[in-house]
Amino acid sequence: MSQLRRQHLIAAFDNLDLDGLLVSSETNVGYLTGFTGDSSTLIVARSQSQILSDGRFTTQLSQECPGLDAIIRPIGQPMSDAIAGVARSLGIKRLGFESHVLTVAEFESLSSAASDLTLVATQGIVETLRMIKDADEIAQIREAVQIAETSFAQLRAWLKPGVTEKAAADFLEAAMRENGATGASFPPIVAFGPNAALPHARPDPRSVLGVDDLVLVDWGATGRPYKSDLTRVLATGKVASKFESVYRAVLEAQLRAIDAIHPGVRAQVVDLAARNVITHAGYGPNFNHSVGHGIGRDVHEAPVLRSVTETELRPGMVVTVEPGIYLPGWGGVRIEDDVLVTETGCEVLSRVPKTIESTQI
Ligand code: ZN
Ligand code: ZN
């Protein structure tokens, strides 16, 4: 699998006239090798790839990356010297580097260690490959979604007036770990009432759930290591008419956006499908973020689904669809699912109920 991914990467070298690529992003190194450790750099050349690591990872590399050449850096050798040495030994003259990952200090030190090589700034080559998930990646995302779903059902059964946002977020995170996650894919958001008007609210230990309150929960699990990312809104007590009208608008927007997802459609069409519904309901300015984003090894990855994104959706992409309406002083509603683009349309991977009736706790 990893070898095939590296072959796809090499196929992208021609456009940039590269002999090799220095992969510094830990996530990208993991994607291209299967290695789950850190502090390691991969150099992919046309003929061969080598991973540069240190003595802490010798055993792990032989277990996780059989068949990949590993070079263990002697203690004290600067990474830039090691990279230059490997690049020369692989016959690389034009070495691409990930300009969105390397720091200025790392670039300067590499420039002086590799003054005989031409360093070529690249951006997002591996991230572009990562947009299309293979069967193994999709299976891992399904697992991460299932863990999130099971954990949310447990949270739902536990939630009651009197609990705090922080206690609920902690409960959810612990549940995901117990259900098989290595962790949360980001710190869970649990926001009650007016706090839900902040799309990225931080759970407050003093905010207590009331009897006629709404609860916004945005959460996800990290699996092996693929992630999930979901949002649901619940309500205690009687569903107020304002909540109902806002909720119905968001749900309709989300369903329309999901309907728009199929191969060949531009990402912006999906965003606009949701945005039109919310604008028509009178809440256009209150939907102040893009409708979704790719998900995989990172919780936010390419493609982003914005009103200006021209990227065409392709089978194998997994994206979130998460329109929302936020009313300062009142609260907010967002509904988020993870959606796989298939050959014929799409498949919603998450199945947490989202009808207005299902919001009642
Ligand atoms: Zn989310
Ligand atoms: Zn999201």
Tab-separated table of C-alpha atoms and ligand atoms in Angstrom:
chain	number	residue	atom	x	y	z
A	1	MET	CA	0.000	0.000	0.000
A	2	SER	CA	2.700	2.480	1.078
A	3	GLN	CA	4.842	1.536	-1.904
A	4	LEU	CA	1.950	2.212	-4.275
A	5	ARG	CA	1.452	5.635	-2.666
A	6	ARG	CA	5.125	6.457	-3.208
A	7	GLN	CA	4.790	5.440	-6.864
A	8	HIS	CA	1.888	7.860	-7.249
A	9	LEU	CA	4.046	10.563	-5.702
A	10	ILE	CA	6.931	9.887	-8.103
A	11	ALA	CA	4.478	10.181	-11.002
A	12	ALA	CA	3.877	13.765	-9.877
A	13	PHE	CA	7.604	14.643	-10.083
A	14	ASP	CA	7.586	15.256	-13.858
A	15	ASN	CA	5.447	18.380	-13.658
A	16	LEU	CA	7.951	20.039	-11.342
A	17	ASP	CA	11.035	18.512	-12.929
A	18	LEU	CA	12.077	16.982	-9.595
A	19	ASP	CA	14.529	14.145	-8.960
A	20	GLY	CA	13.238	13.694	-5.444
A	21	LEU	CA	11.066	15.083	-2.671
A	22	LEU	CA	11.986	15.727	0.934
A	23	VAL	CA	8.884	14.833	2.955
A	24	SER	CA	9.031	16.602	6.324
A	25	SER	CA	5.378	16.470	7.381
A	26	GLU	CA	4.978	13.715	9.970
A	27	THR	CA	1.496	12.992	8.639
A	28	ASN	CA	2.777	12.699	5.078
A	29	VAL	CA	5.670	10.459	6.170
A	30	GLY	CA	3.109	8.183	7.882
A	31	TYR	CA	0.918	8.135	4.781
A	32	LEU	CA	3.815	7.218	2.482
A	33	THR	CA	5.482	4.627	4.736
A	34	GLY	CA	3.088	3.312	7.400
A	35	PHE	CA	5.482	4.586	10.080
A	36	THR	CA	3.666	5.800	13.212
A	37	GLY	CA	6.639	7.372	14.998
A	38	ASP	CA	7.855	10.951	14.790
A	39	SER	CA	11.053	12.989	14.263
A	40	SER	CA	11.691	11.241	10.952
A	41	THR	CA	12.038	12.518	7.426
A	42	LEU	CA	11.490	10.711	4.164
A	43	ILE	CA	13.347	11.251	0.929
A	44	VAL	CA	11.579	9.859	-2.091
A	45	ALA	CA	13.710	9.567	-5.223
A	46	ARG	CA	12.757	8.047	-8.557
A	47	SER	CA	14.862	4.958	-7.936
A	48	GLN	CA	14.528	4.494	-4.198
A	49	SER	CA	13.162	5.971	-0.977
A	50	GLN	CA	14.964	6.325	2.328
A	51	ILE	CA	13.654	7.304	5.737
A	52	LEU	CA	15.977	9.213	8.025
A	53	SER	CA	15.357	8.557	11.681
A	54	ASP	CA	17.186	8.134	14.963
A	55	GLY	CA	18.078	5.283	17.305
A	56	ARG	CA	14.792	5.425	19.240
A	57	PHE	CA	12.920	4.109	16.211
A	58	THR	CA	15.188	1.353	14.843
A	59	THR	CA	12.926	-1.514	15.966
A	60	GLN	CA	9.674	0.252	15.151
A	61	LEU	CA	10.881	1.048	11.617
A	62	SER	CA	11.792	-2.565	10.900
A	63	GLN	CA	8.351	-3.676	12.149
A	64	GLU	CA	6.215	-1.015	10.488
A	65	CYS	CA	8.125	-0.392	7.265
A	66	PRO	CA	9.605	-3.687	6.032
A	67	GLY	CA	11.291	-3.162	2.688
A	68	LEU	CA	11.911	0.546	3.235
A	69	ASP	CA	15.531	1.655	3.567
A	70	ALA	CA	16.026	3.255	6.974
A	71	ILE	CA	19.040	5.384	7.811
A	72	ILE	CA	19.646	5.916	11.517
A	73	ARG	CA	21.248	9.286	12.103
A	74	PRO	CA	24.240	9.236	14.494
A	75	ILE	CA	23.581	11.182	17.708
A	76	GLY	CA	24.588	14.812	17.170
A	77	GLN	CA	24.426	14.810	13.368
A	78	PRO	CA	22.236	17.708	12.202
A	79	MET	CA	19.186	16.581	10.215
A	80	SER	CA	20.142	18.944	7.361
A	81	ASP	CA	23.560	17.259	6.926
A	82	ALA	CA	21.909	13.840	6.938
A	83	ILE	CA	19.338	14.942	4.346
A	84	ALA	CA	22.019	16.382	2.059
A	85	GLY	CA	24.020	13.141	2.342
A	86	VAL	CA	21.057	10.931	1.478
A	87	ALA	CA	20.025	13.179	-1.437
A	88	ARG	CA	23.540	12.991	-2.911
A	89	SER	CA	23.718	9.225	-2.484
A	90	LEU	CA	20.400	8.871	-4.348
A	91	GLY	CA	21.736	10.991	-7.242
A	92	ILE	CA	19.269	13.822	-6.614
A	93	LYS	CA	20.125	17.194	-8.167
A	94	ARG	CA	16.739	18.936	-7.909
A	95	LEU	CA	15.252	18.226	-4.492
A	96	GLY	CA	11.704	19.395	-3.778
A	97	PHE	CA	10.790	20.347	-0.235
A	98	GLU	CA	7.424	20.976	1.433
A	99	SER	CA	7.406	24.765	1.697
A	100	HIS	CA	4.260	24.708	3.848
A	101	VAL	CA	5.937	22.461	6.423
A	102	LEU	CA	9.652	23.324	6.643
A	103	THR	CA	10.421	26.230	8.993
A	104	VAL	CA	12.561	29.125	7.808
A	105	ALA	CA	15.341	27.982	10.172
A	106	GLU	CA	15.200	24.427	8.777
A	107	PHE	CA	15.233	25.742	5.219
A	108	GLU	CA	18.260	27.950	5.905
A	109	SER	CA	20.201	25.147	7.505
A	110	LEU	CA	19.315	22.786	4.633
A	111	SER	CA	20.346	25.432	2.081
A	112	SER	CA	23.810	25.680	3.559
A	113	ALA	CA	24.231	21.907	4.020
A	114	ALA	CA	23.034	21.201	0.460
A	115	SER	CA	24.501	24.148	-1.441
A	116	ASP	CA	25.380	21.833	-4.360
A	117	LEU	CA	21.674	20.850	-4.798
A	118	THR	CA	18.827	22.885	-6.221
A	119	LEU	CA	16.062	23.131	-3.630
A	120	VAL	CA	12.615	23.493	-5.175
A	121	ALA	CA	9.691	24.813	-3.104
A	122	THR	CA	6.598	22.638	-3.508
A	123	GLN	CA	3.221	22.848	-1.860
A	124	GLY	CA	0.652	20.176	-1.114
A	125	ILE	CA	1.855	17.409	-3.464
A	126	VAL	CA	1.277	14.642	-0.921
A	127	GLU	CA	-1.837	16.369	0.451
A	128	THR	CA	-3.317	16.251	-3.065
A	129	LEU	CA	-2.703	12.494	-3.243
A	130	ARG	CA	-4.225	12.096	0.214
A	131	MET	CA	-7.539	13.552	-0.981
A	132	ILE	CA	-8.427	10.231	-2.634
A	133	LYS	CA	-8.732	7.509	-0.019
A	134	ASP	CA	-8.048	3.852	-0.796
A	135	ALA	CA	-10.114	0.969	0.591
A	136	ASP	CA	-7.962	0.614	3.702
A	137	GLU	CA	-8.242	4.313	4.521
A	138	ILE	CA	-12.018	4.263	4.027
A	139	ALA	CA	-12.307	1.234	6.324
A	140	GLN	CA	-10.326	3.107	8.974
A	141	ILE	CA	-12.539	6.196	8.665
A	142	ARG	CA	-15.615	3.967	9.052
A	143	GLU	CA	-14.129	2.609	12.280
A	144	ALA	CA	-13.468	6.115	13.595
A	145	VAL	CA	-17.062	7.093	12.754
A	146	GLN	CA	-18.435	4.037	14.568
A	147	ILE	CA	-16.408	4.800	17.684
A	148	ALA	CA	-17.726	8.378	17.655
A	149	GLU	CA	-21.310	7.167	17.212
A	150	THR	CA	-21.184	4.642	20.049
A	151	SER	CA	-19.616	7.223	22.353
A	152	PHE	CA	-22.233	9.840	21.492
A	153	ALA	CA	-25.035	7.403	22.322
A	154	GLN	CA	-23.418	6.924	25.741
A	155	LEU	CA	-23.113	10.680	26.238
A	156	ARG	CA	-26.751	11.150	25.297
A	157	ALA	CA	-27.878	8.621	27.891
A	158	TRP	CA	-25.723	10.337	30.536
A	159	LEU	CA	-26.561	13.991	29.760
A	160	LYS	CA	-29.050	15.675	32.068
A	161	PRO	CA	-29.696	19.158	33.409
A	162	GLY	CA	-27.103	20.067	36.035
A	163	VAL	CA	-24.005	18.698	34.240
A	164	THR	CA	-21.341	21.121	32.992
A	165	GLU	CA	-19.982	21.530	29.463
A	166	LYS	CA	-16.536	20.466	30.643
A	167	ALA	CA	-17.847	17.327	32.402
A	168	ALA	CA	-19.748	16.366	29.241
A	169	ALA	CA	-16.700	16.931	27.003
A	170	ASP	CA	-14.529	14.876	29.381
A	171	PHE	CA	-17.144	12.101	29.456
A	172	LEU	CA	-17.233	11.972	25.664
A	173	GLU	CA	-13.474	11.902	25.283
A	174	ALA	CA	-13.115	9.115	27.860
A	175	ALA	CA	-15.910	7.148	26.161
A	176	MET	CA	-14.129	7.364	22.785
A	177	ARG	CA	-10.913	6.031	24.309
A	178	GLU	CA	-12.804	3.198	26.014
A	179	ASN	CA	-14.502	2.366	22.716
A	180	GLY	CA	-11.185	1.906	20.935
A	181	ALA	CA	-10.010	5.364	19.867
A	182	THR	CA	-6.417	6.372	20.463
A	183	GLY	CA	-7.892	9.732	21.421
A	184	ALA	CA	-10.262	12.452	20.328
A	185	SER	CA	-9.571	13.809	16.842
A	186	PHE	CA	-9.744	17.296	18.448
A	187	PRO	CA	-10.853	18.446	21.910
A	188	PRO	CA	-14.629	17.830	21.846
A	189	ILE	CA	-16.829	20.916	21.733
A	190	VAL	CA	-19.805	20.824	24.088
A	191	ALA	CA	-21.671	24.148	24.217
A	192	PHE	CA	-24.930	24.936	26.035
A	193	GLY	CA	-27.393	27.676	25.059
A	194	PRO	CA	-25.771	30.978	24.004
A	195	ASN	CA	-22.293	29.373	24.047
A	196	ALA	CA	-23.360	27.357	21.001
A	197	ALA	CA	-23.347	30.611	19.012
A	198	LEU	CA	-19.533	30.314	18.931
A	199	PRO	CA	-18.666	27.777	16.225
A	200	HIS	CA	-15.528	26.756	18.166
A	201	ALA	CA	-16.665	27.201	21.759
A	202	ARG	CA	-14.396	25.844	24.487
A	203	PRO	CA	-16.206	23.701	27.116
A	204	ASP	CA	-16.684	25.811	30.246
A	205	PRO	CA	-16.479	24.154	33.689
A	206	ARG	CA	-18.970	26.755	35.039
A	207	SER	CA	-21.579	26.401	32.301
A	208	VAL	CA	-24.381	24.177	33.634
A	209	LEU	CA	-27.057	22.549	31.469
A	210	GLY	CA	-30.498	24.020	32.134
A	211	VAL	CA	-33.977	22.565	31.687
A	212	ASP	CA	-34.864	24.374	28.442
A	213	ASP	CA	-31.457	24.452	26.848
A	214	LEU	CA	-29.856	23.452	23.623
A	215	VAL	CA	-26.620	21.443	23.525
A	216	LEU	CA	-24.210	21.545	20.597
A	217	VAL	CA	-21.703	18.695	20.476
A	218	ASP	CA	-18.916	18.602	17.859
A	219	TRP	CA	-16.683	15.579	18.317
A	220	GLY	CA	-14.661	12.907	16.580
A	221	ALA	CA	-12.437	9.921	17.260
A	222	THR	CA	-8.901	9.177	16.135
A	223	GLY	CA	-8.552	5.561	15.068
A	224	ARG	CA	-5.539	3.889	13.409
A	225	PRO	CA	-4.902	6.877	12.785
A	226	TYR	CA	-7.843	8.026	10.626
A	227	LYS	CA	-10.353	10.414	12.133
A	228	SER	CA	-14.055	11.209	12.277
A	229	ASP	CA	-15.751	14.582	12.815
A	230	LEU	CA	-19.466	14.921	13.628
A	231	THR	CA	-21.806	17.519	15.111
A	232	ARG	CA	-25.256	17.126	16.620
A	233	VAL	CA	-27.517	19.448	18.571
A	234	LEU	CA	-29.786	18.231	21.367
A	235	ALA	CA	-32.413	20.040	23.416
A	236	THR	CA	-33.619	19.593	26.984
A	237	GLY	CA	-37.222	20.319	27.924
A	238	LYS	CA	-39.707	21.547	25.386
A	239	VAL	CA	-38.444	22.326	21.873
A	240	ALA	CA	-38.968	26.075	21.426
A	241	SER	CA	-40.386	27.265	18.113
A	242	LYS	CA	-37.278	29.328	17.352
A	243	PHE	CA	-35.074	26.280	17.879
A	244	GLU	CA	-37.339	24.274	15.622
A	245	SER	CA	-37.247	26.772	12.746
A	246	VAL	CA	-33.465	27.230	12.950
A	247	TYR	CA	-32.915	23.470	13.233
A	248	ARG	CA	-35.150	22.685	10.262
A	249	ALA	CA	-33.309	25.220	8.093
A	250	VAL	CA	-29.913	23.740	8.977
A	251	LEU	CA	-31.120	20.184	8.426
A	252	GLU	CA	-32.644	21.055	5.055
A	253	ALA	CA	-29.413	22.829	4.077
A	254	GLN	CA	-27.350	19.800	5.083
A	255	LEU	CA	-29.553	17.353	3.173
A	256	ARG	CA	-29.447	19.528	0.032
A	257	ALA	CA	-25.653	19.754	0.240
A	258	ILE	CA	-25.360	15.966	0.613
A	259	ASP	CA	-27.696	15.528	-2.378
A	260	ALA	CA	-25.333	17.704	-4.425
A	261	ILE	CA	-22.336	15.431	-3.786
A	262	HIS	CA	-21.337	13.259	-6.710
A	263	PRO	CA	-18.207	12.750	-8.824
A	264	GLY	CA	-17.383	15.680	-11.080
A	265	VAL	CA	-19.260	18.320	-9.098
A	266	ARG	CA	-17.258	21.326	-7.966
A	267	ALA	CA	-16.844	21.709	-4.201
A	268	GLN	CA	-18.395	25.182	-4.372
A	269	VAL	CA	-21.673	23.722	-5.650
A	270	VAL	CA	-22.003	21.750	-2.413
A	271	ASP	CA	-21.379	24.844	-0.314
A	272	LEU	CA	-23.871	26.899	-2.301
A	273	ALA	CA	-26.537	24.184	-2.084
A	274	ALA	CA	-26.507	24.569	1.706
A	275	ARG	CA	-25.968	28.325	1.700
A	276	ASN	CA	-28.965	28.960	-0.565
A	277	VAL	CA	-31.325	27.187	1.839
A	278	ILE	CA	-30.009	29.128	4.834
A	279	THR	CA	-30.089	32.449	2.962
A	280	HIS	CA	-33.634	31.742	1.830
A	281	ALA	CA	-34.619	31.088	5.474
A	282	GLY	CA	-33.268	34.541	6.336
A	283	TYR	CA	-30.094	33.455	8.134
A	284	GLY	CA	-27.475	33.963	5.391
A	285	PRO	CA	-25.115	36.180	7.459
A	286	ASN	CA	-25.376	33.724	10.372
A	287	PHE	CA	-23.753	30.872	8.402
A	288	ASN	CA	-20.233	32.213	8.714
A	289	HIS	CA	-17.992	29.312	7.732
A	290	SER	CA	-17.514	26.972	4.794
A	291	VAL	CA	-19.801	23.949	4.495
A	292	GLY	CA	-17.150	21.283	4.944
A	293	HIS	CA	-13.639	19.926	4.611
A	294	GLY	CA	-11.797	16.748	3.774
A	295	ILE	CA	-11.077	14.341	6.606
A	296	GLY	CA	-8.540	11.552	6.948
A	297	ARG	CA	-5.270	11.437	8.862
A	298	ASP	CA	-5.912	15.082	9.722
A	299	VAL	CA	-9.240	16.335	10.962
A	300	HIS	CA	-9.055	19.154	8.430
A	301	GLU	CA	-7.480	18.300	5.093
A	302	ALA	CA	-8.019	18.891	1.406
A	303	PRO	CA	-10.402	19.519	-0.213
A	304	VAL	CA	-12.117	22.370	1.572
A	305	LEU	CA	-15.753	22.897	0.515
A	306	ARG	CA	-16.023	26.677	0.188
A	307	SER	CA	-18.227	28.841	-1.999
A	308	VAL	CA	-15.130	29.628	-4.118
A	309	THR	CA	-13.520	26.159	-4.278
A	310	GLU	CA	-13.352	24.871	-7.836
A	311	THR	CA	-11.857	21.473	-6.959
A	312	GLU	CA	-13.951	18.716	-8.498
A	313	LEU	CA	-15.128	15.976	-6.169
A	314	ARG	CA	-13.826	12.515	-7.066
A	315	PRO	CA	-14.633	9.000	-5.889
A	316	GLY	CA	-12.676	8.190	-2.734
A	317	MET	CA	-12.813	11.665	-1.241
A	318	VAL	CA	-14.253	11.840	2.269
A	319	VAL	CA	-15.630	15.224	3.298
A	320	THR	CA	-17.682	16.663	6.118
A	321	VAL	CA	-20.939	18.475	5.437
A	322	GLU	CA	-21.646	20.891	8.286
A	323	PRO	CA	-23.800	23.932	7.691
A	324	GLY	CA	-24.732	25.988	10.755
A	325	ILE	CA	-26.684	29.002	11.932
A	326	TYR	CA	-25.284	31.022	14.850
A	327	LEU	CA	-27.328	33.699	16.617
A	328	PRO	CA	-25.311	35.692	19.171
A	329	GLY	CA	-26.971	35.707	22.599
A	330	TRP	CA	-29.270	32.810	21.677
A	331	GLY	CA	-27.189	29.868	20.511
A	332	GLY	CA	-26.348	27.943	17.393
A	333	VAL	CA	-27.218	24.845	15.412
A	334	ARG	CA	-24.763	22.878	13.276
A	335	ILE	CA	-25.299	19.407	11.848
A	336	GLU	CA	-22.207	17.590	10.587
A	337	ASP	CA	-21.761	14.217	8.914
A	338	ASP	CA	-18.850	12.485	7.163
A	339	VAL	CA	-19.576	11.654	3.534
A	340	LEU	CA	-17.733	9.396	1.077
A	341	VAL	CA	-17.837	10.324	-2.602
A	342	THR	CA	-18.624	7.117	-4.526
A	343	GLU	CA	-18.585	6.255	-8.248
A	344	THR	CA	-22.263	7.098	-8.564
A	345	GLY	CA	-22.946	9.676	-5.856
A	346	CYS	CA	-22.128	9.545	-2.193
A	347	GLU	CA	-22.523	7.538	0.985
A	348	VAL	CA	-23.119	9.164	4.359
A	349	LEU	CA	-20.801	7.258	6.688
A	350	SER	CA	-22.321	8.523	9.929
A	351	ARG	CA	-25.773	7.453	11.053
A	352	VAL	CA	-26.491	9.373	14.249
A	353	PRO	CA	-30.200	10.356	14.071
A	354	LYS	CA	-30.790	13.982	13.111
A	355	THR	CA	-34.553	14.480	12.780
A	356	ILE	CA	-36.012	17.290	14.910
A	357	GLU	CA	-37.640	14.634	17.113
A	358	SER	CA	-34.279	12.982	17.777
A	359	THR	CA	-32.888	16.176	19.364
A	360	GLN	CA	-35.038	15.755	22.471
A	361	ILE	CA	-33.302	14.507	25.633
B	1	ZN	ZN	-16.715	19.090	13.612
B	2	ZN	ZN	-15.669	19.592	10.701
